[in-house]
Structures are given as C-alpha cells and as structure tokens.
Amino acid sequence: AGLIKGKAMSRAITEVPGKAPVSPILEKAVEESKKPQSKSAGSRNLSQSTKSITPKTSITKDTTTVPPVFKRSEFTSLEEAMSAASSAKTFIDDIASKVADETGNTVSVAPIKKLARIMEKIKEPDIAGDFNNINDIARNAIVLDNPASYKNIVELIKKDNKNVKVKEQKPENYMGYEGTIINLRTPSGLNAEIQIVSPNMIYGKFPLEDAIRILGKERMAQIRNETGVKPGLGHKIYEEYRVMTPEERLTPAGLKLLKDSIDYYAKLR
C-alpha cells in the first residue's frame, strides 16, 4: 500500500550489483556509529545523531503532515471513548466493505483494541499520555489483492468523510515495511483506522495467527514458496527494536535489527 504496487513497485532501497540491497537510512546510521567521539563530546554527538535518525528508524513516529481539518477525538474520559468504539467499528467496517467490494479487494475486520494495549500505547511518544491521540481503538484493514486499485481506495474513503488523515508508511521510514493508514472521524466522535496493506506485508508484519486468519493457510503457503522467507519475522524484529532507547538503536545490536528488518521486507516486495 502507500505506493504498494506488488512486486512492480519502486524500491526505496539502493541496489549494488553483487551485493544485497542497502538502505540509505542504514548507511547513515552506520556512518554515525563509526564517527570518532571525544569523551566530552561523545554524549552530545550521540544525542545529535539520535535526533537525526530516530524519526527514520522508529515505526511509531508519525511524520505525516496532518491537514488542518483533521481533529483529534475529544472525550473527557477513556470510558467515554471506549463506549463509542462499538458504533465506530460498525461505521468503518461498513465503509471498508463497500470500498473493497467496489475495488476488487477484501476486508479484514479486527476486534476493538483491548484496554491493556491502550494503556501501553498511551506511553508511546506520539500519544503523549493522551488517549484522545489514539486513533485505532476501532480499526480494520483492506487487503490489497488488487494493487492497481490503491489510489481509488484512498479517494473513495476520503470522498464521504471530511475529517481524514492519510499516512503512507514508506519503506525508508518504517524499517522496510510499507502500507497506508487512514484515520477518520466516526459519527460517535471517535477517530478510527482503516489500513491498506498488501498480502505480502501482512505475511511479514502480522503475528502468525493473525496472518493465517486474514490470508488463509493456502495463501500463506503460496507467499512462502514465492519469497522463500518465513512469516511474521518483521513483527518479531520490531518487538525487539521498539523497546530500545535511541542510543541503543545505534549500537551494533540495534543496527543489526534495523538491517535485518530492511532485508526481510525487501524480499517480500
């Protein structure tokens, strides 16, 4: 999604004949980690390096420019927000189903986000401790079986919804992963999320049981045969990477996780 066009999409990875694809972001991270630092300037230089690379290596960092029309949810309590989730889910499931039918794709519905996960997400930097900044308490996904329909999907969702934010998750910013997230205001007042994602990205990013539920065992086996890679490794790598501090992401261990993720998703595109 995002500029997902199956295997024919343009790649954000630099390819060198005879060598594996190398990400410009990974190259920058490696260069920064090799720079000599004096004892007095070390922490300052590391901090400056972190500032420049963190937005590019953090999958949770939203670098999207939000149109002025997009507004956050405005509930006075988390209980109010949760009470609005059921009707919000029905609303976006109806939208996704109609759009998918019209464009030749399929829909994967998802349960309302659990309270325990919401409490974890509140601690993330881009949420800033405010549950009204969480846009995926109600969410679903349009599985991009028909890559040529991507632009049409986006336009159809935007057409009848005024409070909309479209975020393209490009490989160079998301550790090799790509997809699109569309947030929109529902009649209940809760912002919700519709993802647009290709089958191959689902295979690589989603937990195994979720990927099987969405794609089915036959499609999973087909992707395995076509790509030669195991499912769900992108999710596993990210779970290790996301708990690292910015400084830890510049260590050999952090850089290896970044490279592993980029290489993994490159084989799925």
PDB file of C-alpha atoms in Angstrom, residues 65-160:
ATOM      1  CA  THR A  65       1.675  16.288   7.719  1.00  0.00           C
ATOM      2  CA  VAL A  66      -1.825  16.418   9.171  1.00  0.00           C
ATOM      3  CA  PRO A  67      -4.296  18.575   7.223  1.00  0.00           C
ATOM      4  CA  PRO A  68      -5.798  21.392   9.343  1.00  0.00           C
ATOM      5  CA  VAL A  69      -9.225  19.784   9.006  1.00  0.00           C
ATOM      6  CA  PHE A  70      -8.165  16.651  10.924  1.00  0.00           C
ATOM      7  CA  LYS A  71      -9.145  16.835  14.582  1.00  0.00           C
ATOM      8  CA  ARG A  72      -8.296  14.572  17.470  1.00  0.00           C
ATOM      9  CA  SER A  73     -11.028  12.870  19.467  1.00  0.00           C
ATOM     10  CA  GLU A  74     -12.336  14.992  22.329  1.00  0.00           C
ATOM     11  CA  PHE A  75     -13.585  12.679  25.048  1.00  0.00           C
ATOM     12  CA  THR A  76     -13.322  13.661  28.702  1.00  0.00           C
ATOM     13  CA  SER A  77     -12.587  10.119  29.859  1.00  0.00           C
ATOM     14  CA  LEU A  78     -11.266   6.861  28.452  1.00  0.00           C
ATOM     15  CA  GLU A  79     -14.543   5.211  29.475  1.00  0.00           C
ATOM     16  CA  GLU A  80     -16.425   7.564  27.140  1.00  0.00           C
ATOM     17  CA  ALA A  81     -14.062   6.779  24.302  1.00  0.00           C
ATOM     18  CA  MET A  82     -14.449   3.039  24.831  1.00  0.00           C
ATOM     19  CA  SER A  83     -18.233   3.336  24.885  1.00  0.00           C
ATOM     20  CA  ALA A  84     -18.078   4.970  21.443  1.00  0.00           C
ATOM     21  CA  ALA A  85     -15.860   2.228  19.987  1.00  0.00           C
ATOM     22  CA  SER A  86     -18.572  -0.271  19.053  1.00  0.00           C
ATOM     23  CA  SER A  87     -20.514   2.119  16.820  1.00  0.00           C
ATOM     24  CA  ALA A  88     -17.226   3.454  15.410  1.00  0.00           C
ATOM     25  CA  LYS A  89     -16.217  -0.092  14.471  1.00  0.00           C
ATOM     26  CA  THR A  90     -19.544  -0.709  12.712  1.00  0.00           C
ATOM     27  CA  PHE A  91     -19.110   2.543  10.783  1.00  0.00           C
ATOM     28  CA  ILE A  92     -15.609   1.811   9.461  1.00  0.00           C
ATOM     29  CA  ASP A  93     -16.394  -1.856   8.784  1.00  0.00           C
ATOM     30  CA  ASP A  94     -19.278  -0.749   6.557  1.00  0.00           C
ATOM     31  CA  ILE A  95     -17.043   1.738   4.730  1.00  0.00           C
ATOM     32  CA  ALA A  96     -14.234  -0.769   4.215  1.00  0.00           C
ATOM     33  CA  SER A  97     -16.631  -3.474   2.987  1.00  0.00           C
ATOM     34  CA  LYS A  98     -18.251  -1.181   0.417  1.00  0.00           C
ATOM     35  CA  VAL A  99     -14.908   0.155  -0.833  1.00  0.00           C
ATOM     36  CA  ALA A 100     -13.381  -3.321  -1.020  1.00  0.00           C
ATOM     37  CA  ASP A 101     -16.352  -4.668  -2.974  1.00  0.00           C
ATOM     38  CA  GLU A 102     -16.137  -1.764  -5.415  1.00  0.00           C
ATOM     39  CA  THR A 103     -12.386  -2.113  -5.964  1.00  0.00           C
ATOM     40  CA  GLY A 104     -11.949  -5.880  -6.024  1.00  0.00           C
ATOM     41  CA  ASN A 105     -10.254  -6.285  -2.645  1.00  0.00           C
ATOM     42  CA  THR A 106     -11.099  -7.955   0.671  1.00  0.00           C
ATOM     43  CA  VAL A 107     -11.559  -6.719   4.239  1.00  0.00           C
ATOM     44  CA  SER A 108     -10.046  -7.969   7.466  1.00  0.00           C
ATOM     45  CA  VAL A 109     -12.081  -6.879  10.473  1.00  0.00           C
ATOM     46  CA  ALA A 110     -10.458  -6.620  13.886  1.00  0.00           C
ATOM     47  CA  PRO A 111     -11.752  -6.564  17.458  1.00  0.00           C
ATOM     48  CA  ILE A 112     -11.826  -3.343  19.439  1.00  0.00           C
ATOM     49  CA  LYS A 113      -8.411  -2.689  20.950  1.00  0.00           C
ATOM     50  CA  LYS A 114      -8.112  -4.120  24.448  1.00  0.00           C
ATOM     51  CA  LEU A 115      -7.775  -1.813  27.438  1.00  0.00           C
ATOM     52  CA  ALA A 116      -4.398  -3.296  28.400  1.00  0.00           C
ATOM     53  CA  ARG A 117      -2.965  -2.470  24.964  1.00  0.00           C
ATOM     54  CA  ILE A 118      -4.458   1.036  25.100  1.00  0.00           C
ATOM     55  CA  MET A 119      -2.687   1.650  28.409  1.00  0.00           C
ATOM     56  CA  GLU A 120       0.593   0.521  26.823  1.00  0.00           C
ATOM     57  CA  LYS A 121       0.081   2.735  23.806  1.00  0.00           C
ATOM     58  CA  ILE A 122      -0.648   5.820  25.927  1.00  0.00           C
ATOM     59  CA  LYS A 123       3.020   5.696  26.987  1.00  0.00           C
ATOM     60  CA  GLU A 124       4.311   5.939  23.404  1.00  0.00           C
ATOM     61  CA  PRO A 125       5.942   9.277  22.451  1.00  0.00           C
ATOM     62  CA  ASP A 126       3.470  10.260  19.745  1.00  0.00           C
ATOM     63  CA  ILE A 127       0.492   9.620  22.042  1.00  0.00           C
ATOM     64  CA  ALA A 128       1.958  11.857  24.764  1.00  0.00           C
ATOM     65  CA  GLY A 129      -0.107  10.358  27.557  1.00  0.00           C
ATOM     66  CA  ASP A 130      -3.440  11.369  25.983  1.00  0.00           C
ATOM     67  CA  PHE A 131      -5.856   8.630  24.951  1.00  0.00           C
ATOM     68  CA  ASN A 132      -7.575  11.072  22.561  1.00  0.00           C
ATOM     69  CA  ASN A 133      -4.470  10.801  20.377  1.00  0.00           C
ATOM     70  CA  ILE A 134      -5.057   7.072  19.864  1.00  0.00           C
ATOM     71  CA  ASN A 135      -6.751   6.620  16.502  1.00  0.00           C
ATOM     72  CA  ASP A 136      -7.018   2.840  16.276  1.00  0.00           C
ATOM     73  CA  ILE A 137      -9.210   1.761  19.183  1.00  0.00           C
ATOM     74  CA  ALA A 138     -11.565   0.726  16.367  1.00  0.00           C
ATOM     75  CA  ARG A 139      -9.754  -0.464  13.264  1.00  0.00           C
ATOM     76  CA  ASN A 140      -9.755  -2.799  10.271  1.00  0.00           C
ATOM     77  CA  ALA A 141      -7.742  -3.412   7.105  1.00  0.00           C
ATOM     78  CA  ILE A 142      -8.385  -3.539   3.389  1.00  0.00           C
ATOM     79  CA  VAL A 143      -6.226  -6.319   1.977  1.00  0.00           C
ATOM     80  CA  LEU A 144      -4.798  -5.050  -1.310  1.00  0.00           C
ATOM     81  CA  ASP A 145      -5.475  -8.009  -3.571  1.00  0.00           C
ATOM     82  CA  ASN A 146      -5.728  -5.576  -6.500  1.00  0.00           C
ATOM     83  CA  PRO A 147      -2.691  -3.228  -6.293  1.00  0.00           C
ATOM     84  CA  ALA A 148      -3.893  -1.092  -9.209  1.00  0.00           C
ATOM     85  CA  SER A 149      -6.905  -0.003  -7.142  1.00  0.00           C
ATOM     86  CA  TYR A 150      -4.851   1.690  -4.409  1.00  0.00           C
ATOM     87  CA  LYS A 151      -5.495   5.309  -5.398  1.00  0.00           C
ATOM     88  CA  ASN A 152      -9.175   4.590  -5.937  1.00  0.00           C
ATOM     89  CA  ILE A 153      -9.453   3.117  -2.433  1.00  0.00           C
ATOM     90  CA  VAL A 154      -7.999   6.240  -0.869  1.00  0.00           C
ATOM     91  CA  GLU A 155     -10.235   8.577  -2.867  1.00  0.00           C
ATOM     92  CA  LEU A 156     -13.380   6.599  -2.100  1.00  0.00           C
ATOM     93  CA  ILE A 157     -12.685   6.716   1.643  1.00  0.00           C
ATOM     94  CA  LYS A 158     -11.896  10.434   1.538  1.00  0.00           C
ATOM     95  CA  LYS A 159     -14.928  11.229  -0.630  1.00  0.00           C
ATOM     96  CA  ASP A 160     -17.617  10.880   2.037  1.00  0.00           C
TER      97      ASP A 160
END
